[in-house]
GROMACS .gro file of C-alpha atoms in nm:
model
  110
    1ARG     CA    1  -0.699   0.760  -0.459
    2THR     CA    2  -0.602   1.053  -0.678
    3LEU     CA    3  -0.609   1.305  -0.391
    4ALA     CA    4  -0.373   1.092  -0.183
    5ALA     CA    5  -0.151   1.032  -0.487
    6ARG     CA    6  -0.136   1.404  -0.562
    7ALA     CA    7  -0.051   1.484  -0.199
    8LEU     CA    8   0.231   1.228  -0.202
    9GLU     CA    9   0.361   1.362  -0.535
   10ARG     CA   10   0.367   1.713  -0.390
   11ALA     CA   11   0.569   1.574  -0.099
   12GLY     CA   12   0.831   1.459  -0.352
   13HIS     CA   13   0.737   1.094  -0.404
   14ALA     CA   14   0.717   0.926  -0.745
   15ILE     CA   15   0.372   0.766  -0.777
   16ASP     CA   16   0.245   0.480  -0.992
   17ILE     CA   17  -0.132   0.418  -0.977
   18ALA     CA   18  -0.302   0.085  -1.049
   19ALA     CA   19  -0.677   0.034  -1.093
   20ASP     CA   20  -0.692  -0.281  -0.878
   21GLY     CA   21  -0.481  -0.542  -0.703
   22ALA     CA   22  -0.420  -0.749  -1.016
   23GLN     CA   23  -0.287  -0.450  -1.205
   24GLY     CA   24  -0.085  -0.347  -0.900
   25LEU     CA   25   0.074  -0.691  -0.874
   26SER     CA   26   0.150  -0.683  -1.247
   27ARG     CA   27   0.329  -0.349  -1.206
   28ILE     CA   28   0.521  -0.478  -0.903
   29ARG     CA   29   0.637  -0.779  -1.109
   30ALA     CA   30   0.728  -0.558  -1.406
   31ALA     CA   31   0.937  -0.335  -1.176
   32ASN     CA   32   1.099  -0.647  -1.025
   33GLY     CA   33   0.979  -0.534  -0.683
   34GLY     CA   34   1.163  -0.205  -0.720
   35TYR     CA   35   0.915   0.014  -0.532
   36ASP     CA   36   1.029   0.175  -0.206
   37LEU     CA   37   0.676   0.136  -0.067
   38VAL     CA   38   0.348  -0.002  -0.198
   39VAL     CA   39   0.035   0.174  -0.068
   40SER     CA   40  -0.291   0.001  -0.156
   41ASP     CA   41  -0.656   0.012  -0.071
   42ILE     CA   42  -0.786  -0.319   0.058
   43ARG     CA   43  -1.127  -0.325  -0.107
   44MET     CA   44  -1.085  -0.340  -0.485
   45PRO     CA   45  -1.232  -0.537  -0.775
   46GLU     CA   46  -1.071  -0.850  -0.920
   47MET     CA   47  -0.797  -0.886  -0.654
   48ASP     CA   48  -0.818  -0.708  -0.319
   49GLY     CA   49  -0.524  -0.537  -0.153
   50ILE     CA   50  -0.465  -0.818   0.094
   51GLU     CA   51  -0.441  -1.079  -0.182
   52MET     CA   52  -0.209  -0.847  -0.374
   53ALA     CA   53   0.008  -0.790  -0.064
   54VAL     CA   54   0.040  -1.163   0.007
   55ALA     CA   55   0.132  -1.236  -0.356
   56ALA     CA   56   0.380  -0.945  -0.373
   57ALA     CA   57   0.544  -1.049  -0.044
   58ALA     CA   58   0.581  -1.406  -0.171
   59LEU     CA   59   0.767  -1.274  -0.477
   60PHE     CA   60   0.958  -0.997  -0.299
   61PRO     CA   61   0.980  -1.071   0.076
   62ALA     CA   62   1.154  -0.741   0.160
   63MET     CA   63   0.883  -0.530  -0.005
   64LYS     CA   64   0.728  -0.265   0.220
   65ILE     CA   65   0.348  -0.259   0.198
   66MET     CA   66   0.094  -0.026   0.359
   67LEU     CA   67  -0.281  -0.079   0.325
   68MET     CA   68  -0.579   0.155   0.360
   69THR     CA   69  -0.940   0.075   0.444
   70GLY     CA   70  -1.260   0.223   0.572
   71TYR     CA   71  -1.393  -0.114   0.689
   72ALA     CA   72  -1.322  -0.259   1.036
   73ASP     CA   73  -1.339  -0.622   0.919
   74GLN     CA   74  -1.088  -0.552   0.641
   75ARG     CA   75  -0.856  -0.383   0.891
   76GLU     CA   76  -0.869  -0.692   1.113
   77ARG     CA   77  -0.782  -0.917   0.816
   78ALA     CA   78  -0.485  -0.696   0.729
   79GLU     CA   79  -0.358  -0.677   1.086
   80GLU     CA   80  -0.330  -1.056   1.090
   81LEU     CA   81  -0.057  -1.030   0.826
   82ASN     CA   82   0.229  -0.943   1.062
   83GLY     CA   83   0.556  -0.935   0.878
   84ILE     CA   84   0.392  -0.850   0.545
   85ILE     CA   85   0.199  -0.530   0.618
   86LEU     CA   86   0.381  -0.237   0.779
   87ASP     CA   87   0.073  -0.030   0.856
   88VAL     CA   88  -0.302  -0.014   0.799
   89VAL     CA   89  -0.435   0.340   0.756
   90GLN     CA   90  -0.797   0.388   0.856
   91LYS     CA   91  -1.014   0.590   0.615
   92PRO     CA   92  -1.111   0.863   0.612
   93PHE     CA   93  -0.769   1.017   0.670
   94THR     CA   94  -0.627   1.363   0.615
   95LEU     CA   95  -0.370   1.427   0.347
   96ALA     CA   96  -0.125   1.528   0.620
   97GLU     CA   97  -0.183   1.193   0.790
   98ILE     CA   98  -0.115   0.985   0.478
   99ARG     CA   99   0.200   1.187   0.404
  100SER     CA  100   0.317   1.134   0.763
  101ARG     CA  101   0.244   0.760   0.762
  102VAL     CA  102   0.425   0.715   0.430
  103GLU     CA  103   0.728   0.911   0.555
  104ARG     CA  104   0.734   0.705   0.875
  105ALA     CA  105   0.718   0.379   0.678
  106LEU     CA  106   1.000   0.486   0.449
  107ILE     CA  107   1.222   0.602   0.737
  108CYS     CA  108   1.146   0.341   1.004
  109PHE     CA  109   1.159   0.043   0.773
  110ALA     CA  110   1.446   0.150   0.547
   0.00000   0.00000   0.00000
């Protein structure tokens, strides 16, 4: 999480890190959905990334959300959320790959 965040910061992005989906959703609400892109792991304690994405999209339908996972079954769950999830990044990934996928999401879905 911190390596990817650092790589994205070095690429010029402002980063806000949450410990889990519940905290992430709380920050999304507090920012009134004002994030350009939400990037979240799927597997997390308390509230997973898919639950967080569904809740965030219900509150802010235009929100752009990208998920990451190292688990095939989690990827399949996320890919069923067409219209909510822009992309699912398979772990492990390189820092160049995550930077590229974030840039593509920001440009293609602006």
